[in-house]
mmCIF file with all atom_site columns, C-alpha atoms in Angstrom:
data_model
loop_
_atom_site.group_PDB
_atom_site.id
_atom_site.type_symbol
_atom_site.label_atom_id
_atom_site.label_alt_id
_atom_site.label_comp_id
_atom_site.label_asym_id
_atom_site.label_entity_id
_atom_site.label_seq_id
_atom_site.pdbx_PDB_ins_code
_atom_site.Cartn_x
_atom_site.Cartn_y
_atom_site.Cartn_z
_atom_site.occupancy
_atom_site.B_iso_or_equiv
_atom_site.pdbx_formal_charge
_atom_site.auth_seq_id
_atom_site.auth_comp_id
_atom_site.auth_asym_id
_atom_site.auth_atom_id
_atom_site.pdbx_PDB_model_num
ATOM 1   C CA . MET A 1 1   ? 108.707 85.498  102.948 1.00 0.00 ? 1   MET A CA 1
ATOM 2   C CA . ARG A 1 2   ? 106.035 87.851  101.743 1.00 0.00 ? 2   ARG A CA 1
ATOM 3   C CA . ARG A 1 3   ? 105.021 87.592  98.098  1.00 0.00 ? 3   ARG A CA 1
ATOM 4   C CA . LEU A 1 4   ? 105.145 91.326  97.487  1.00 0.00 ? 4   LEU A CA 1
ATOM 5   C CA . ARG A 1 5   ? 106.580 91.256  93.984  1.00 0.00 ? 5   ARG A CA 1
ATOM 6   C CA . GLU A 1 6   ? 103.922 88.798  92.793  1.00 0.00 ? 6   GLU A CA 1
ATOM 7   C CA . LEU A 1 7   ? 101.185 90.792  94.497  1.00 0.00 ? 7   LEU A CA 1
ATOM 8   C CA . LEU A 1 8   ? 102.283 94.020  92.813  1.00 0.00 ? 8   LEU A CA 1
ATOM 9   C CA . ARG A 1 9   ? 102.590 92.281  89.432  1.00 0.00 ? 9   ARG A CA 1
ATOM 10  C CA . LEU A 1 10  ? 99.069  90.864  89.680  1.00 0.00 ? 10  LEU A CA 1
ATOM 11  C CA . LYS A 1 11  ? 97.659  94.261  90.606  1.00 0.00 ? 11  LYS A CA 1
ATOM 12  C CA . TYR A 1 12  ? 99.415  96.516  88.130  1.00 0.00 ? 12  TYR A CA 1
ATOM 13  C CA . GLU A 1 13  ? 100.324 94.230  85.223  1.00 0.00 ? 13  GLU A CA 1
ATOM 14  C CA . ALA A 1 14  ? 97.415  91.772  85.242  1.00 0.00 ? 14  ALA A CA 1
ATOM 15  C CA . GLY A 1 15  ? 94.893  94.290  86.629  1.00 0.00 ? 15  GLY A CA 1
ATOM 16  C CA . LEU A 1 16  ? 93.296  91.803  89.026  1.00 0.00 ? 16  LEU A CA 1
ATOM 17  C CA . SER A 1 17  ? 90.993  92.788  91.854  1.00 0.00 ? 17  SER A CA 1
ATOM 18  C CA . HIS A 1 18  ? 92.112  92.545  95.461  1.00 0.00 ? 18  HIS A CA 1
ATOM 19  C CA . ARG A 1 19  ? 89.913  89.480  95.950  1.00 0.00 ? 19  ARG A CA 1
ATOM 20  C CA . ALA A 1 20  ? 91.433  87.686  92.941  1.00 0.00 ? 20  ALA A CA 1
ATOM 21  C CA . ILE A 1 21  ? 94.948  88.567  94.128  1.00 0.00 ? 21  ILE A CA 1
ATOM 22  C CA . ALA A 1 22  ? 94.126  87.205  97.585  1.00 0.00 ? 22  ALA A CA 1
ATOM 23  C CA . GLN A 1 23  ? 93.045  83.889  96.077  1.00 0.00 ? 23  GLN A CA 1
ATOM 24  C CA . ALA A 1 24  ? 96.030  83.686  93.733  1.00 0.00 ? 24  ALA A CA 1
ATOM 25  C CA . CYS A 1 25  ? 98.556  84.428  96.486  1.00 0.00 ? 25  CYS A CA 1
ATOM 26  C CA . ALA A 1 26  ? 96.770  82.412  99.198  1.00 0.00 ? 26  ALA A CA 1
ATOM 27  C CA . MET A 1 27  ? 96.498  85.344  101.597 1.00 0.00 ? 27  MET A CA 1
ATOM 28  C CA . GLY A 1 28  ? 93.700  87.327  103.166 1.00 0.00 ? 28  GLY A CA 1
ATOM 29  C CA . LEU A 1 29  ? 91.877  90.125  101.402 1.00 0.00 ? 29  LEU A CA 1
ATOM 30  C CA . GLY A 1 30  ? 92.794  92.513  104.210 1.00 0.00 ? 30  GLY A CA 1
ATOM 31  C CA . THR A 1 31  ? 96.462  91.591  103.850 1.00 0.00 ? 31  THR A CA 1
ATOM 32  C CA . VAL A 1 32  ? 96.386  92.312  100.122 1.00 0.00 ? 32  VAL A CA 1
ATOM 33  C CA . THR A 1 33  ? 94.731  95.670  100.725 1.00 0.00 ? 33  THR A CA 1
ATOM 34  C CA . THR A 1 34  ? 97.227  96.588  103.449 1.00 0.00 ? 34  THR A CA 1
ATOM 35  C CA . TYR A 1 35  ? 100.231 95.623  101.322 1.00 0.00 ? 35  TYR A CA 1
ATOM 36  C CA . LEU A 1 36  ? 98.969  97.650  98.359  1.00 0.00 ? 36  LEU A CA 1
ATOM 37  C CA . GLN A 1 37  ? 98.300  100.656 100.597 1.00 0.00 ? 37  GLN A CA 1
ATOM 38  C CA . ARG A 1 38  ? 101.826 100.361 101.994 1.00 0.00 ? 38  ARG A CA 1
ATOM 39  C CA . ALA A 1 39  ? 103.221 100.205 98.451  1.00 0.00 ? 39  ALA A CA 1
ATOM 40  C CA . THR A 1 40  ? 101.325 103.338 97.476  1.00 0.00 ? 40  THR A CA 1
ATOM 41  C CA . ALA A 1 41  ? 102.467 105.170 100.623 1.00 0.00 ? 41  ALA A CA 1
ATOM 42  C CA . ALA A 1 42  ? 106.088 104.115 99.994  1.00 0.00 ? 42  ALA A CA 1
ATOM 43  C CA . GLY A 1 43  ? 105.931 105.373 96.413  1.00 0.00 ? 43  GLY A CA 1
ATOM 44  C CA . VAL A 1 44  ? 106.583 101.955 94.890  1.00 0.00 ? 44  VAL A CA 1
ATOM 45  C CA . ALA A 1 45  ? 105.593 101.964 91.217  1.00 0.00 ? 45  ALA A CA 1
ATOM 46  C CA . TRP A 1 46  ? 105.239 99.118  88.728  1.00 0.00 ? 46  TRP A CA 1
ATOM 47  C CA . PRO A 1 47  ? 107.403 97.962  87.059  1.00 0.00 ? 47  PRO A CA 1
ATOM 48  C CA . LEU A 1 48  ? 109.843 97.747  89.922  1.00 0.00 ? 48  LEU A CA 1
ATOM 49  C CA . PRO A 1 49  ? 113.379 99.002  89.402  1.00 0.00 ? 49  PRO A CA 1
ATOM 50  C CA . GLU A 1 50  ? 115.889 96.319  88.370  1.00 0.00 ? 50  GLU A CA 1
ATOM 51  C CA . ASP A 1 51  ? 118.112 96.930  91.392  1.00 0.00 ? 51  ASP A CA 1
ATOM 52  C CA . LEU A 1 52  ? 115.257 96.521  93.916  1.00 0.00 ? 52  LEU A CA 1
ATOM 53  C CA . ASP A 1 53  ? 115.485 92.994  95.318  1.00 0.00 ? 53  ASP A CA 1
ATOM 54  C CA . ASP A 1 54  ? 112.875 91.346  97.569  1.00 0.00 ? 54  ASP A CA 1
ATOM 55  C CA . ALA A 1 55  ? 114.642 92.325  100.803 1.00 0.00 ? 55  ALA A CA 1
ATOM 56  C CA . ALA A 1 56  ? 114.893 95.989  99.759  1.00 0.00 ? 56  ALA A CA 1
ATOM 57  C CA . LEU A 1 57  ? 111.246 95.998  98.648  1.00 0.00 ? 57  LEU A CA 1
ATOM 58  C CA . GLU A 1 58  ? 110.170 94.577  101.983 1.00 0.00 ? 58  GLU A CA 1
ATOM 59  C CA . ALA A 1 59  ? 112.316 97.123  103.822 1.00 0.00 ? 59  ALA A CA 1
ATOM 60  C CA . ARG A 1 60  ? 110.659 99.988  101.932 1.00 0.00 ? 60  ARG A CA 1
ATOM 61  C CA . LEU A 1 61  ? 107.137 98.752  102.613 1.00 0.00 ? 61  LEU A CA 1
ATOM 62  C CA . PHE A 1 62  ? 107.648 97.728  106.226 1.00 0.00 ? 62  PHE A CA 1
ATOM 63  C CA . ALA A 1 63  ? 110.047 100.365 107.530 1.00 0.00 ? 63  ALA A CA 1
ATOM 64  C CA . ARG A 1 64  ? 109.575 100.989 111.229 1.00 0.00 ? 64  ARG A CA 1
ATOM 65  C CA . PRO A 1 65  ? 108.306 104.450 112.113 1.00 0.00 ? 65  PRO A CA 1
ATOM 66  C CA . ALA A 1 66  ? 110.571 106.656 114.167 1.00 0.00 ? 66  ALA A CA 1
ATOM 67  C CA . VAL A 1 67  ? 109.954 106.116 117.870 1.00 0.00 ? 67  VAL A CA 1
ATOM 68  C CA . PRO A 1 68  ? 110.190 109.145 120.092 1.00 0.00 ? 68  PRO A CA 1
ATOM 69  C CA . GLN A 1 69  ? 113.025 109.052 122.553 1.00 0.00 ? 69  GLN A CA 1
ATOM 70  C CA . ALA A 1 70  ? 112.205 107.840 126.042 1.00 0.00 ? 70  ALA A CA 1
ATOM 71  C CA . ARG A 1 71  ? 112.968 111.214 127.611 1.00 0.00 ? 71  ARG A CA 1
ATOM 72  C CA . ASP A 1 72  ? 110.189 112.789 125.517 1.00 0.00 ? 72  ASP A CA 1
ATOM 73  C CA . ARG A 1 73  ? 107.600 110.557 127.145 1.00 0.00 ? 73  ARG A CA 1
ATOM 74  C CA . VAL A 1 74  ? 106.191 111.128 130.582 1.00 0.00 ? 74  VAL A CA 1
ATOM 75  C CA . VAL A 1 75  ? 106.071 107.898 132.549 1.00 0.00 ? 75  VAL A CA 1
ATOM 76  C CA . PRO A 1 76  ? 103.407 107.728 135.260 1.00 0.00 ? 76  PRO A CA 1
ATOM 77  C CA . ASP A 1 77  ? 104.207 106.808 138.812 1.00 0.00 ? 77  ASP A CA 1
ATOM 78  C CA . TRP A 1 78  ? 102.620 103.366 138.590 1.00 0.00 ? 78  TRP A CA 1
ATOM 79  C CA . PRO A 1 79  ? 102.473 102.621 142.347 1.00 0.00 ? 79  PRO A CA 1
ATOM 80  C CA . ARG A 1 80  ? 100.596 105.890 142.982 1.00 0.00 ? 80  ARG A CA 1
ATOM 81  C CA . LEU A 1 81  ? 98.271  105.223 140.061 1.00 0.00 ? 81  LEU A CA 1
ATOM 82  C CA . HIS A 1 82  ? 97.588  101.770 141.459 1.00 0.00 ? 82  HIS A CA 1
ATOM 83  C CA . GLN A 1 83  ? 96.737  103.281 144.859 1.00 0.00 ? 83  GLN A CA 1
ATOM 84  C CA . GLU A 1 84  ? 94.308  105.709 143.223 1.00 0.00 ? 84  GLU A CA 1
ATOM 85  C CA . LEU A 1 85  ? 92.589  102.882 141.384 1.00 0.00 ? 85  LEU A CA 1
ATOM 86  C CA . LYS A 1 86  ? 92.008  101.047 144.684 1.00 0.00 ? 86  LYS A CA 1
ATOM 87  C CA . LYS A 1 87  ? 89.701  103.842 145.865 1.00 0.00 ? 87  LYS A CA 1
ATOM 88  C CA . PRO A 1 88  ? 85.969  103.206 145.408 1.00 0.00 ? 88  PRO A CA 1
ATOM 89  C CA . GLY A 1 89  ? 84.440  104.725 142.294 1.00 0.00 ? 89  GLY A CA 1
ATOM 90  C CA . VAL A 1 90  ? 87.805  105.545 140.696 1.00 0.00 ? 90  VAL A CA 1
ATOM 91  C CA . THR A 1 91  ? 88.416  104.218 137.207 1.00 0.00 ? 91  THR A CA 1
ATOM 92  C CA . LEU A 1 92  ? 91.291  104.645 134.807 1.00 0.00 ? 92  LEU A CA 1
ATOM 93  C CA . SER A 1 93  ? 88.913  106.467 132.513 1.00 0.00 ? 93  SER A CA 1
ATOM 94  C CA . LEU A 1 94  ? 88.018  108.929 135.290 1.00 0.00 ? 94  LEU A CA 1
ATOM 95  C CA . LEU A 1 95  ? 91.680  109.528 136.091 1.00 0.00 ? 95  LEU A CA 1
ATOM 96  C CA . TRP A 1 96  ? 92.399  110.126 132.430 1.00 0.00 ? 96  TRP A CA 1
ATOM 97  C CA . VAL A 1 97  ? 89.558  112.644 132.124 1.00 0.00 ? 97  VAL A CA 1
ATOM 98  C CA . GLU A 1 98  ? 90.871  114.496 135.187 1.00 0.00 ? 98  GLU A CA 1
ATOM 99  C CA . TYR A 1 99  ? 94.370  114.467 133.770 1.00 0.00 ? 99  TYR A CA 1
ATOM 100 C CA . ARG A 1 100 ? 93.233  115.832 130.408 1.00 0.00 ? 100 ARG A CA 1
ATOM 101 C CA . ALA A 1 101 ? 91.071  118.515 132.047 1.00 0.00 ? 101 ALA A CA 1
ATOM 102 C CA . GLY A 1 102 ? 93.943  119.681 134.220 1.00 0.00 ? 102 GLY A CA 1
ATOM 103 C CA . THR A 1 103 ? 91.822  119.484 137.363 1.00 0.00 ? 103 THR A CA 1
ATOM 104 C CA . ALA A 1 104 ? 93.643  116.493 138.737 1.00 0.00 ? 104 ALA A CA 1
ATOM 105 C CA . THR A 1 105 ? 92.458  116.152 142.288 1.00 0.00 ? 105 THR A CA 1
ATOM 106 C CA . ALA A 1 106 ? 94.547  113.373 143.728 1.00 0.00 ? 106 ALA A CA 1
ATOM 107 C CA . SER A 1 107 ? 94.720  111.561 140.486 1.00 0.00 ? 107 SER A CA 1
ATOM 108 C CA . PHE A 1 108 ? 96.729  110.445 137.526 1.00 0.00 ? 108 PHE A CA 1
ATOM 109 C CA . ALA A 1 109 ? 98.215  113.886 136.894 1.00 0.00 ? 109 ALA A CA 1
ATOM 110 C CA . SER A 1 110 ? 99.535  114.254 140.436 1.00 0.00 ? 110 SER A CA 1
ATOM 111 C CA . GLY A 1 111 ? 101.058 110.817 140.077 1.00 0.00 ? 111 GLY A CA 1
ATOM 112 C CA . ILE A 1 112 ? 102.744 111.873 136.854 1.00 0.00 ? 112 ILE A CA 1
ATOM 113 C CA . ALA A 1 113 ? 103.937 115.154 138.264 1.00 0.00 ? 113 ALA A CA 1
ATOM 114 C CA . GLY A 1 114 ? 105.319 113.335 141.284 1.00 0.00 ? 114 GLY A CA 1
ATOM 115 C CA . GLY A 1 115 ? 103.228 115.433 143.648 1.00 0.00 ? 115 GLY A CA 1
ATOM 116 C CA . PRO A 1 116 ? 101.557 114.081 146.754 1.00 0.00 ? 116 PRO A CA 1
ATOM 117 C CA . VAL A 1 117 ? 98.552  111.867 146.381 1.00 0.00 ? 117 VAL A CA 1
ATOM 118 C CA . ARG A 1 118 ? 95.670  113.189 148.443 1.00 0.00 ? 118 ARG A CA 1
#
Protein backbone atom coordinates (compact mmCIF):
# COMPACT_ATOMS: atom_id res chain seq x y z
CA MET A 1 0.00 0.00 0.00
CA ARG A 2 1.23 3.46 -0.79
CA ARG A 3 2.17 5.67 2.14
CA LEU A 4 0.30 8.70 0.84
CA ARG A 5 -1.01 9.99 4.15
CA GLU A 6 2.46 9.91 5.72
CA LEU A 7 3.99 11.54 2.65
CA LEU A 8 1.47 14.39 2.73
CA ARG A 9 1.94 14.84 6.49
CA LEU A 10 5.72 15.08 6.14
CA LYS A 11 5.40 17.63 3.35
CA TYR A 12 2.74 19.93 4.73
CA GLU A 13 2.94 19.48 8.51
CA ALA A 14 6.66 18.84 9.00
CA GLY A 15 7.74 20.94 6.00
CA LEU A 16 10.37 18.44 4.84
CA SER A 17 12.01 18.54 1.43
CA HIS A 18 11.21 15.94 -1.20
CA ARG A 19 14.60 14.30 -0.62
CA ALA A 20 14.02 14.03 3.14
CA ILE A 21 10.53 12.61 2.56
CA ALA A 22 11.97 10.05 0.14
CA GLN A 23 14.44 8.87 2.78
CA ALA A 24 11.85 8.81 5.56
CA CYS A 25 9.33 6.83 3.49
CA ALA A 26 11.91 4.58 1.79
CA MET A 27 10.83 5.53 -1.73
CA GLY A 28 12.41 7.25 -4.69
CA LEU A 29 12.68 11.00 -5.03
CA GLY A 30 10.81 10.85 -8.33
CA THR A 31 7.99 8.90 -6.70
CA VAL A 32 7.64 11.50 -3.95
CA THR A 33 7.55 14.30 -6.51
CA THR A 34 4.97 12.48 -8.64
CA TYR A 35 2.72 11.73 -5.67
CA LEU A 36 2.83 15.34 -4.49
CA GLN A 37 2.06 16.59 -8.00
CA ARG A 38 -0.89 14.19 -8.18
CA ALA A 39 -2.12 15.46 -4.80
CA THR A 40 -1.93 19.05 -5.99
CA ALA A 41 -3.73 18.22 -9.25
CA ALA A 42 -6.45 16.33 -7.33
CA GLY A 43 -6.98 19.28 -5.00
CA VAL A 44 -5.99 17.34 -1.88
CA ALA A 45 -5.20 19.76 0.95
CA TRP A 46 -3.61 19.18 4.35
CA PRO A 47 -5.02 18.37 6.83
CA LEU A 48 -7.01 15.67 5.13
CA PRO A 49 -10.74 15.45 5.80
CA GLU A 50 -11.72 13.04 8.58
CA ASP A 51 -13.91 10.94 6.29
CA LEU A 52 -11.14 10.41 3.69
CA ASP A 53 -9.66 6.96 4.31
CA ASP A 54 -6.53 5.56 2.62
CA ALA A 55 -8.48 3.80 -0.15
CA ALA A 56 -10.44 6.96 -1.02
CA LEU A 57 -7.25 9.04 -0.97
CA GLU A 58 -5.56 6.60 -3.32
CA ALA A 59 -8.60 6.60 -5.59
CA ARG A 60 -8.52 10.41 -5.82
CA LEU A 61 -4.82 10.54 -6.63
CA PHE A 62 -4.71 7.60 -9.02
CA ALA A 63 -8.03 7.86 -10.84
CA ARG A 64 -7.83 6.48 -14.35
CA PRO A 65 -8.31 9.05 -17.10
CA ALA A 66 -11.29 8.63 -19.36
CA VAL A 67 -10.42 6.46 -22.34
CA PRO A 68 -11.99 7.37 -25.64
CA GLN A 69 -14.40 4.81 -26.97
CA ALA A 70 -13.03 2.34 -29.49
CA ARG A 71 -15.25 3.65 -32.28
CA ASP A 72 -13.58 7.07 -31.97
CA ARG A 73 -10.21 5.58 -32.85
CA VAL A 74 -9.16 4.68 -36.35
CA VAL A 75 -7.50 1.28 -36.43
CA PRO A 76 -5.00 0.74 -39.25
CA ASP A 77 -5.20 -2.20 -41.58
CA TRP A 78 -2.20 -3.97 -40.08
CA PRO A 79 -1.64 -6.51 -42.89
CA ARG A 80 -1.49 -3.71 -45.48
CA LEU A 81 0.81 -1.66 -43.27
CA HIS A 82 3.06 -4.69 -42.90
CA GLN A 83 3.18 -5.10 -46.69
CA GLU A 84 4.15 -1.45 -47.10
CA LEU A 85 6.95 -1.82 -44.58
CA LYS A 86 8.40 -4.75 -46.58
CA LYS A 87 9.16 -2.41 -49.50
CA PRO A 88 12.74 -1.13 -49.70
CA GLY A 89 13.31 2.30 -48.21
CA VAL A 90 9.92 2.43 -46.47
CA THR A 91 9.93 3.12 -42.75
CA LEU A 92 7.13 3.59 -40.26
CA SER A 93 8.33 7.14 -39.81
CA LEU A 94 8.03 7.79 -43.56
CA LEU A 95 4.54 6.32 -43.65
CA TRP A 96 3.54 8.47 -40.71
CA VAL A 97 4.87 11.63 -42.38
CA GLU A 98 2.91 10.78 -45.54
CA TYR A 99 -0.20 10.13 -43.50
CA ARG A 100 0.09 13.43 -41.63
CA ALA A 101 0.79 15.37 -44.84
CA GLY A 102 -2.25 13.88 -46.55
CA THR A 103 -0.22 12.87 -49.59
CA ALA A 104 -0.40 9.19 -48.82
CA THR A 105 0.89 7.47 -51.91
CA ALA A 106 0.37 3.80 -51.24
CA SER A 107 0.99 4.18 -47.60
CA PHE A 108 -0.32 4.18 -44.09
CA ALA A 109 -3.26 6.45 -44.90
CA SER A 110 -4.52 4.25 -47.73
CA GLY A 111 -4.27 1.31 -45.37
CA ILE A 112 -6.32 3.18 -42.79
CA ALA A 113 -8.88 4.33 -45.30
CA GLY A 114 -9.18 0.79 -46.59
CA GLY A 115 -8.27 1.87 -50.11
CA PRO A 116 -6.09 -0.15 -52.44
CA VAL A 117 -2.41 -0.36 -51.76
CA ARG A 118 -0.43 0.64 -54.83
